PDB file of C-alpha atoms in Angstrom:
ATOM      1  CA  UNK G   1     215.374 171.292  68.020  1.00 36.00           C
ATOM      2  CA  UNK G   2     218.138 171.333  65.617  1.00 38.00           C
ATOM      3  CA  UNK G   3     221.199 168.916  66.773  1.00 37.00           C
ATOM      4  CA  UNK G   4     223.855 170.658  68.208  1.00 38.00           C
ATOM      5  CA  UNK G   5     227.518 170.619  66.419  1.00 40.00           C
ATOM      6  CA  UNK G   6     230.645 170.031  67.873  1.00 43.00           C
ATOM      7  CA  UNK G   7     233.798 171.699  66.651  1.00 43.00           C
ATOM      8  CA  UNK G   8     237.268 170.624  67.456  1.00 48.00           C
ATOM      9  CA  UNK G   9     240.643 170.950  66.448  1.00 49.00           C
ATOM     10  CA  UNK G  10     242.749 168.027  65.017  1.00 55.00           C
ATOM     11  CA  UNK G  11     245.423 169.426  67.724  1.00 57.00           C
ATOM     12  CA  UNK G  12     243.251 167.501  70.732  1.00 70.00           C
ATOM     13  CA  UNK G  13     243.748 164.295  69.152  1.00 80.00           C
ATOM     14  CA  UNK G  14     247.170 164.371  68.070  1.00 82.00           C
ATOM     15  CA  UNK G  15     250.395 162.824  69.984  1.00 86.00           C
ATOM     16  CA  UNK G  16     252.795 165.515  70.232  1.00 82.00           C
ATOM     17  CA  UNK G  17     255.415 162.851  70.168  1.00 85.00           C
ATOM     18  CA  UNK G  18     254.761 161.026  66.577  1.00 84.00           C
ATOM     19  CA  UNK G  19     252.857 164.394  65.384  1.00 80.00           C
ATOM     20  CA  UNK G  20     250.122 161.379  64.184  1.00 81.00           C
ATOM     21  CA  UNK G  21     246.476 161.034  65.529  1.00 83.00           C
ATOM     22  CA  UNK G  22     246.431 159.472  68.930  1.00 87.00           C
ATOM     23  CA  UNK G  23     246.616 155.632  68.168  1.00 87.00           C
ATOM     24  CA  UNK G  24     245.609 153.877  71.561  1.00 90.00           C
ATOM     25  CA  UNK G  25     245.339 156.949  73.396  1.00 91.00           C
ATOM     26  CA  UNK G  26     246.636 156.752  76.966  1.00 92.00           C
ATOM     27  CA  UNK G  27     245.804 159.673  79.337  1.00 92.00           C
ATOM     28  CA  UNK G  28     248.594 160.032  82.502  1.00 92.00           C
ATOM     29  CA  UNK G  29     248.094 162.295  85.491  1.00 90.00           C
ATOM     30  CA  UNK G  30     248.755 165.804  84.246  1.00 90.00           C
ATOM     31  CA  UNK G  31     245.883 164.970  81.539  1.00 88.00           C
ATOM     32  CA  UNK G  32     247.682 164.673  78.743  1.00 89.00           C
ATOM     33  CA  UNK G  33     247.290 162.238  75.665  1.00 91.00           C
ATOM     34  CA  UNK G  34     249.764 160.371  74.046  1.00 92.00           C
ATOM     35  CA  UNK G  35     249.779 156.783  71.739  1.00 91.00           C
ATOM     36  CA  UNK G  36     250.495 154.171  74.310  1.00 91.00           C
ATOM     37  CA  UNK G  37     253.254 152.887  71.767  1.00 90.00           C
ATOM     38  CA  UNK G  38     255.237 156.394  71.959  1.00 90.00           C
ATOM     39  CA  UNK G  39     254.835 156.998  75.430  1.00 91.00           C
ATOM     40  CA  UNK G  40     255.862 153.300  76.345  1.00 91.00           C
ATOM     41  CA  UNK G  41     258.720 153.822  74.017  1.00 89.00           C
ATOM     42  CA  UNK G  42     259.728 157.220  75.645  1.00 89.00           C
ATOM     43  CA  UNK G  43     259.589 156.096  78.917  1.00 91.00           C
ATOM     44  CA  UNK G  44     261.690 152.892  78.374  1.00 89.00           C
ATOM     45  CA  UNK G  45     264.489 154.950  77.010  1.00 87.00           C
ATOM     46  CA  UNK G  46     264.591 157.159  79.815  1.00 83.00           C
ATOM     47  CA  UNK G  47     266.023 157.203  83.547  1.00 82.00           C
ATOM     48  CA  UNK G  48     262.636 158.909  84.095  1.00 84.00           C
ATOM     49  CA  UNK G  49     259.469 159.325  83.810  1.00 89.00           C
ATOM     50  CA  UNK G  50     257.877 162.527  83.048  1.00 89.00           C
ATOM     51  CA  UNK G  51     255.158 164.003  80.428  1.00 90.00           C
ATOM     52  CA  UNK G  52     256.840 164.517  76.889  1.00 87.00           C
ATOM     53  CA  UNK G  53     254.282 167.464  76.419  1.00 85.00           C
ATOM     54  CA  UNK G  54     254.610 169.623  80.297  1.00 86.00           C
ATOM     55  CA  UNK G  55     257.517 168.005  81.580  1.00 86.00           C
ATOM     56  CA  UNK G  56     255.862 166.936  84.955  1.00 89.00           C
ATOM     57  CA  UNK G  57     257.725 164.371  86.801  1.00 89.00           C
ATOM     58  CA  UNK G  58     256.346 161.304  88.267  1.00 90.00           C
ATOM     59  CA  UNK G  59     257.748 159.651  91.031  1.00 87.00           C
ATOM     60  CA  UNK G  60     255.946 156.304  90.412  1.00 88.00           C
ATOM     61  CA  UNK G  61     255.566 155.131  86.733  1.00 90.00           C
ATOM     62  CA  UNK G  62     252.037 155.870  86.178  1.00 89.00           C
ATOM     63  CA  UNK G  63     250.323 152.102  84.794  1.00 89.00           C
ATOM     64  CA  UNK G  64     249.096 152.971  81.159  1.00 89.00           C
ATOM     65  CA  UNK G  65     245.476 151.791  80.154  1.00 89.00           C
ATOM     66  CA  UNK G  66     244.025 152.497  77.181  1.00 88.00           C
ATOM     67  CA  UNK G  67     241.482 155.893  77.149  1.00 90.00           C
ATOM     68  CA  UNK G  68     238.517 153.931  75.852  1.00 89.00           C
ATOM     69  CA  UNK G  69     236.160 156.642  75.687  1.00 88.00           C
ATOM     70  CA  UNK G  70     238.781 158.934  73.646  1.00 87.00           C
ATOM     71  CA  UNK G  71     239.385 156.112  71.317  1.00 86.00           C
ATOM     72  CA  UNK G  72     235.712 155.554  70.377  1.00 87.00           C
ATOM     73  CA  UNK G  73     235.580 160.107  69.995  1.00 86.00           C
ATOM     74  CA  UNK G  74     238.501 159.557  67.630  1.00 83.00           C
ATOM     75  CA  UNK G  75     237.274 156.278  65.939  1.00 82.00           C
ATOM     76  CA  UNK G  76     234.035 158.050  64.775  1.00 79.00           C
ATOM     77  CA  UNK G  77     235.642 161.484  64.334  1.00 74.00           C
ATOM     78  CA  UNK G  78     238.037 159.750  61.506  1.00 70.00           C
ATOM     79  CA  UNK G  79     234.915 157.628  60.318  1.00 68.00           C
ATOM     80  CA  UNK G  80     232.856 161.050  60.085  1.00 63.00           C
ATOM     81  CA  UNK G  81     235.448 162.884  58.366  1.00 59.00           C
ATOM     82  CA  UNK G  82     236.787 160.090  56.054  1.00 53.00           C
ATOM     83  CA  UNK G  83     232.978 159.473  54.678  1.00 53.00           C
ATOM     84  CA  UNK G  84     232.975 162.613  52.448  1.00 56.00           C
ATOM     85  CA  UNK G  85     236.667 163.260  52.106  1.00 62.00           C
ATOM     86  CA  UNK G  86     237.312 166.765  51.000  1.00 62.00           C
ATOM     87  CA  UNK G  87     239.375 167.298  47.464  1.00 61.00           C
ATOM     88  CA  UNK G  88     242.586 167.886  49.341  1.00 59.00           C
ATOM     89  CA  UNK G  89     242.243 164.353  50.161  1.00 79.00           C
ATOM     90  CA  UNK G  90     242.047 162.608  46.862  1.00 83.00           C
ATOM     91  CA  UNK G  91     245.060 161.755  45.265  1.00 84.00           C
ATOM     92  CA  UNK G  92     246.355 164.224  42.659  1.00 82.00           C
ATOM     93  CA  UNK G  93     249.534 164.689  40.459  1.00 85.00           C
ATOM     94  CA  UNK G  94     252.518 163.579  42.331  1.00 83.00           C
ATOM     95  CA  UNK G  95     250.570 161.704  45.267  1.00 88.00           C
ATOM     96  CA  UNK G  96     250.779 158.183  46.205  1.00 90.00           C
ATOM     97  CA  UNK G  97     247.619 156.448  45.536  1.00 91.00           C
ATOM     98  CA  UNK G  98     245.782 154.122  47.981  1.00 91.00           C
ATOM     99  CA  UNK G  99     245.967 150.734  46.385  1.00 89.00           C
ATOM    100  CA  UNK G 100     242.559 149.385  47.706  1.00 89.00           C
ATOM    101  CA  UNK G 101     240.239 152.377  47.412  1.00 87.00           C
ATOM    102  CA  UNK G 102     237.393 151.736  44.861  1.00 81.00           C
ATOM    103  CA  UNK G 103     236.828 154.343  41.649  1.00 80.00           C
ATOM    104  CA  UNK G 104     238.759 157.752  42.554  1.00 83.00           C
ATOM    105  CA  UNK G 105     241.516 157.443  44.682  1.00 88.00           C
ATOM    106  CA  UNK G 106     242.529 158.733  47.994  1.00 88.00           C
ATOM    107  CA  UNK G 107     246.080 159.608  48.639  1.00 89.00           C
ATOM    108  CA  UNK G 108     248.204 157.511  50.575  1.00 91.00           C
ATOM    109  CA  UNK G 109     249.096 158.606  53.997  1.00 90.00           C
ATOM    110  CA  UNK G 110     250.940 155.664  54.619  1.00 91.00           C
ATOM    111  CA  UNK G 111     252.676 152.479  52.797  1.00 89.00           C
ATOM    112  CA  UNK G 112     253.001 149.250  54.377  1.00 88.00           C
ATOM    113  CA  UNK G 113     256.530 147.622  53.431  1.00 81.00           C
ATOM    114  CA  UNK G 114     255.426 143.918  54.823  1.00 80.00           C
ATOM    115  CA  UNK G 115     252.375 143.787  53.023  1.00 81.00           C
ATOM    116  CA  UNK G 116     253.485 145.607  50.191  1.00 82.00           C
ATOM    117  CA  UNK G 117     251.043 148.111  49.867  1.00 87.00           C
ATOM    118  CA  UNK G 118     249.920 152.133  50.372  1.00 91.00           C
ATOM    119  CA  UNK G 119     246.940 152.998  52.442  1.00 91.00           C
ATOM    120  CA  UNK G 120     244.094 155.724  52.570  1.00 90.00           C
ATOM    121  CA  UNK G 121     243.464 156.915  56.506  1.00 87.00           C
ATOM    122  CA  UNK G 122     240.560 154.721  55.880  1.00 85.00           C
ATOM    123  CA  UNK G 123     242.431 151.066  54.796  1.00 89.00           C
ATOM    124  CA  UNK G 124     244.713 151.731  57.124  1.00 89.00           C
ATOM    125  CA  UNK G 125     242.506 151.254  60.128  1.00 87.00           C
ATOM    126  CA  UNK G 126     243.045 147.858  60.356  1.00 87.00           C
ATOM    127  CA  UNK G 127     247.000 148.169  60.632  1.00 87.00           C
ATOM    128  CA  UNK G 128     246.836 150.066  63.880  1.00 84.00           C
ATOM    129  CA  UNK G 129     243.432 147.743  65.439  1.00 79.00           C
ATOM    130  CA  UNK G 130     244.712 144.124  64.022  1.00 72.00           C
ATOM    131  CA  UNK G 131     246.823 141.880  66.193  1.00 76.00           C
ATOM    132  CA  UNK G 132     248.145 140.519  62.842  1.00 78.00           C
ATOM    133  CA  UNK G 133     248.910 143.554  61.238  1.00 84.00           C
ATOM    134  CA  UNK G 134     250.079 145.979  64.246  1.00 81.00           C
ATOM    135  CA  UNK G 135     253.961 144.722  63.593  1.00 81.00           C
ATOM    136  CA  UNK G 136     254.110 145.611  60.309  1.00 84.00           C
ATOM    137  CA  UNK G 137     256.885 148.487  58.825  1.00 82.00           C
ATOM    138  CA  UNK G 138     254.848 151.353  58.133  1.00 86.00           C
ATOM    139  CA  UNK G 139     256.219 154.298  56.441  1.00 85.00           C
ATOM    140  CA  UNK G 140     255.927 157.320  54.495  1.00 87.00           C
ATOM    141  CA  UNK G 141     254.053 156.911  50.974  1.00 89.00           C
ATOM    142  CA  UNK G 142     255.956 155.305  48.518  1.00 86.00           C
ATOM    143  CA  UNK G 143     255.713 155.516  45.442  1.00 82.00           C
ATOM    144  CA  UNK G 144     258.464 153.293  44.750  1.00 80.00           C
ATOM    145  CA  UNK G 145     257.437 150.748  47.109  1.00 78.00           C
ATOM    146  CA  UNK G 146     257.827 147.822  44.730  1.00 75.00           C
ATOM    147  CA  UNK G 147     261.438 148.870  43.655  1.00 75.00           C
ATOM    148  CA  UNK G 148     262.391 148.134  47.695  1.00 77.00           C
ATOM    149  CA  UNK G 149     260.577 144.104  47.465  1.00 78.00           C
ATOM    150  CA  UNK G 150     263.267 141.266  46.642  1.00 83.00           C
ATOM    151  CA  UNK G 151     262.311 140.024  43.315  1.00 79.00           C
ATOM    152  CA  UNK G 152     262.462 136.201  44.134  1.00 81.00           C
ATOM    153  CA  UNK G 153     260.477 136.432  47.515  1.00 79.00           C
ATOM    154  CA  UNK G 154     258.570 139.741  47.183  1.00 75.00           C
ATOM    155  CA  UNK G 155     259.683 141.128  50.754  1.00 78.00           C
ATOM    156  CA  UNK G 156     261.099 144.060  51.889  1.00 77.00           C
ATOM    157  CA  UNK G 157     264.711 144.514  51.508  1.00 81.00           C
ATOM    158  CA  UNK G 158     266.141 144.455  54.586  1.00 82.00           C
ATOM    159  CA  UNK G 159     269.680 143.485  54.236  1.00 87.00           C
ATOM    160  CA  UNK G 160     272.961 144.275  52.488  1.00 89.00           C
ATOM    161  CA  UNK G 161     275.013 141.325  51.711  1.00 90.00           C
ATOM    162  CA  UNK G 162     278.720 142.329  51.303  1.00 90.00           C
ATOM    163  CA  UNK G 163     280.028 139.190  49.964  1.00 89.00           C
ATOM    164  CA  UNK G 164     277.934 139.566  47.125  1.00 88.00           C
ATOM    165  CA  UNK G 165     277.085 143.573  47.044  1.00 88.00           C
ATOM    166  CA  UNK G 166     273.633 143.358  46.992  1.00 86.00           C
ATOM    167  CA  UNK G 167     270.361 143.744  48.937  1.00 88.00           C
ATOM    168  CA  UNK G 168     268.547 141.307  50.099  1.00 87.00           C
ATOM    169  CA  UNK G 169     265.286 140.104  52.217  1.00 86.00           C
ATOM    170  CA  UNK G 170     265.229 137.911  55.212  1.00 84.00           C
ATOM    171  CA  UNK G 171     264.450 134.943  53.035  1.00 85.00           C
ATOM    172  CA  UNK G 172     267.209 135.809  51.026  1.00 89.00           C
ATOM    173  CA  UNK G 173     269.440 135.690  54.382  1.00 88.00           C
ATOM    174  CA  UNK G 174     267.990 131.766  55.172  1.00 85.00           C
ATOM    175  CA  UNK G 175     267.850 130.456  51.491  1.00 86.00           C
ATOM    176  CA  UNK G 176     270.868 131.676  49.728  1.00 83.00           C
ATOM    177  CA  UNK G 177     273.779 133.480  51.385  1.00 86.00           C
ATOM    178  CA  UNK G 178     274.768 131.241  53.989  1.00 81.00           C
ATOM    179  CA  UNK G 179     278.387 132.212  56.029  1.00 86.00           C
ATOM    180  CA  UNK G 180     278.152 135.458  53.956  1.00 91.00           C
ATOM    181  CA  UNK G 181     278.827 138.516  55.153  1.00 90.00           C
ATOM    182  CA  UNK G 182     275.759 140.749  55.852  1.00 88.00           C
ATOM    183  CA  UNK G 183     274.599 143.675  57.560  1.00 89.00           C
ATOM    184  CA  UNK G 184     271.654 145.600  57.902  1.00 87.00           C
ATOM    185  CA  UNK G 185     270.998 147.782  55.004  1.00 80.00           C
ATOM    186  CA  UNK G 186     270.378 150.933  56.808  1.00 82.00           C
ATOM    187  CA  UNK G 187     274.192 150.539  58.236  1.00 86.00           C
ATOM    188  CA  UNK G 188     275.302 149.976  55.046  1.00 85.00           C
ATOM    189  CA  UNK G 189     273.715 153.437  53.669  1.00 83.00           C
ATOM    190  CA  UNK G 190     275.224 155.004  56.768  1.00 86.00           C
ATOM    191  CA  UNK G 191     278.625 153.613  55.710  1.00 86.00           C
ATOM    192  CA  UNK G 192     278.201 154.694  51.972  1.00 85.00           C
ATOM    193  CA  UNK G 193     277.301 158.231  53.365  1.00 87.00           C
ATOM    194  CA  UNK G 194     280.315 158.412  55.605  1.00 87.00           C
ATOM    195  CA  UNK G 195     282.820 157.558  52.384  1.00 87.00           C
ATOM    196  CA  UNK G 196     280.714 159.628  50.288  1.00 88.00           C
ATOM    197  CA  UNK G 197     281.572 162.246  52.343  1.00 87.00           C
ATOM    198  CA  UNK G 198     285.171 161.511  52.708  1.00 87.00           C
ATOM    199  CA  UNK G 199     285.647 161.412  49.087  1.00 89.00           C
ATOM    200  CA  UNK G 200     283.546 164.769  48.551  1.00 89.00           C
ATOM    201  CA  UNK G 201     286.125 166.018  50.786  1.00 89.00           C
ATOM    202  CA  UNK G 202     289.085 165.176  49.540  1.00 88.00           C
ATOM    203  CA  UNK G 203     287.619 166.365  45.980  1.00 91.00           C
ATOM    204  CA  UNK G 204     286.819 169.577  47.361  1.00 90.00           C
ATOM    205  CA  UNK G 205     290.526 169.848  49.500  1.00 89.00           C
ATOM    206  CA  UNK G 206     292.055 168.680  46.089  1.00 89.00           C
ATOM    207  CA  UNK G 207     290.368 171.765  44.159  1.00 91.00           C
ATOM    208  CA  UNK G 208     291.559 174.218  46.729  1.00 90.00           C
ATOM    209  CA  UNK G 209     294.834 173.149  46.375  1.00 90.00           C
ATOM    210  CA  UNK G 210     294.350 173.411  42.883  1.00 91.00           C
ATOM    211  CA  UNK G 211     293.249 176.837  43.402  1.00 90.00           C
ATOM    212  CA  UNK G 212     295.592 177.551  45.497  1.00 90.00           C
ATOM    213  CA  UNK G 213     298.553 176.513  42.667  1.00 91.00           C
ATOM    214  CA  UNK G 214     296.798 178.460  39.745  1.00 90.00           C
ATOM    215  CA  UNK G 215     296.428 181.318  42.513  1.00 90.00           C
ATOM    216  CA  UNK G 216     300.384 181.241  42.475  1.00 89.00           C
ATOM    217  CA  UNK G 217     301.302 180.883  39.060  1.00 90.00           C
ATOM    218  CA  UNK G 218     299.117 183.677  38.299  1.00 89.00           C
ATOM    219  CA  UNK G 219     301.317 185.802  40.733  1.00 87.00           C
ATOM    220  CA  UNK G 220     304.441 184.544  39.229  1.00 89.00           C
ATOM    221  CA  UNK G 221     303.102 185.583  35.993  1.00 88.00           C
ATOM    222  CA  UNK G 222     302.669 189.063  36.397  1.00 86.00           C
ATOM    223  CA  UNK G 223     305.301 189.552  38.671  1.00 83.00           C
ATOM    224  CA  UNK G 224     307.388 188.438  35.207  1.00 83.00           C
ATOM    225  CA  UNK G 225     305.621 190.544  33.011  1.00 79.00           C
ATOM    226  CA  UNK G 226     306.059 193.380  35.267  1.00 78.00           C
ATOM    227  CA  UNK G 227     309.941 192.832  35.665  1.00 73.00           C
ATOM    228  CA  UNK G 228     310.546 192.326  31.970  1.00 64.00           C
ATOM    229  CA  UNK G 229     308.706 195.040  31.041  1.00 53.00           C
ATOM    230  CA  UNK G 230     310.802 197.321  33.443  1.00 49.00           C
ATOM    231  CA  UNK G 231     313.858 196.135  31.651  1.00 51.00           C
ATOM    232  CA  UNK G 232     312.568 196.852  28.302  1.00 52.00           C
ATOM    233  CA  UNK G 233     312.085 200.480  29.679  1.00 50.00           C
ATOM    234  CA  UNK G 234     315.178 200.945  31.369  1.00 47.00           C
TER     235      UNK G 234
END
């Protein structure tokens, strides 16, 4: 008897909050799946507590365990899949490469800023199963991972030290720029957009003005020619 085959769809084992493939799935009431981390997350930054996907409400805050059986389905479905990657999934011109696949590359789905490194589906396993490795800053593939590592330490530049104007890592913070000034470098961009923003618009109020002036001159202008050339005539 031939073995039967199982289709799915990616949909069932994806977390409609992170849009990512269910990582510790957790199943609550209304039967929906979501990671364990977003739903805890959700849930904690709400007054309360209701599915993300229906919108149920629960009166009690369901206890989240992990879906065991749902995480072994996806486990093997990614191990399945991931054996024979298709082309699509090989890196190609413009792609981040995995940095620990063997002979042709896969492309990245994900670079690790603590380790430093970009990951395959496949390496990454171990980020999201690992005690060690669950806390690390995961983000999109980077190509230009290693231009965001402190030289001297090789970590992740976290901080922005005003006193000096630069960035910096944690070490950094401990080693060198004691009673400086320092906040965290995503503020700082935020900052840097905000007066980029003033300026652009004080640039752009400054060239209507400007406008505005030549605008008026222009007037004047042929309002003169116009006049004097009625004079000649009369």
């Amino acid at each position: 008897m031939a073995e039967a085959q199982l289709f799915v769809s990616q949909d069932e084992f994806t977390c409609s909050v992170c849009l990512d493939t269910l990582t510790d799935p957790v199943t609550i009431p209304c039967g929906h799946n979501f990671c364990l981390k977003c739903l805890t997350d959700c849930w904690d930054q709400s007054q309360e507590c209701s599915c993300p996907q229906c919108r149920e409400n629960f009166t009690t805050r369901p206890a989240l365990r992990r879906n065991n059986l749902l995480n072994e389905v996806i486990k093997n479905i990614n191990k399945t899949t991931l054996s024979s990657p298709p082309p699509q999934y090989y890196a190609g011109p413009g792609d981040v490469e995995c940095d620990f696949c063997a002979g042709k590359k896969l492309r990245a789905v994900k670079s690790c800023l603590t380790c430093p490194a970009s990951y395959c589906q496949t390496h990454l396993q171990p980020h999201y199963e690992g005690d060690a490795l669950m806390h690390h800053k995961l983000v999109d593939p980077d190509r230009y991972l290693k231009e965001k590592l402190c030289e001297k330490h090789q970590k992740s530049l976290e901080i922005f030290c005003k006193t000096d104007d630069s960035c910096i890592c944690m070490m950094c913070v401990v080693t060198g720029h004691n009673g400086h000034k320092m906040v965290e470098l995503e503020t700082e961009r935020e900052e840097k957009q905000k007066q980029l923003g003033v300026t652009l618009s004080d640039i752009k109020r400054g060239l209507e003005e400007r406008e505005k002036t030549l605008k008026e001159t222009r007037r004047m202008m042929e309002e003169m020619k116009v006049s004097g050339i009625g004079r000649q005539h009369f």
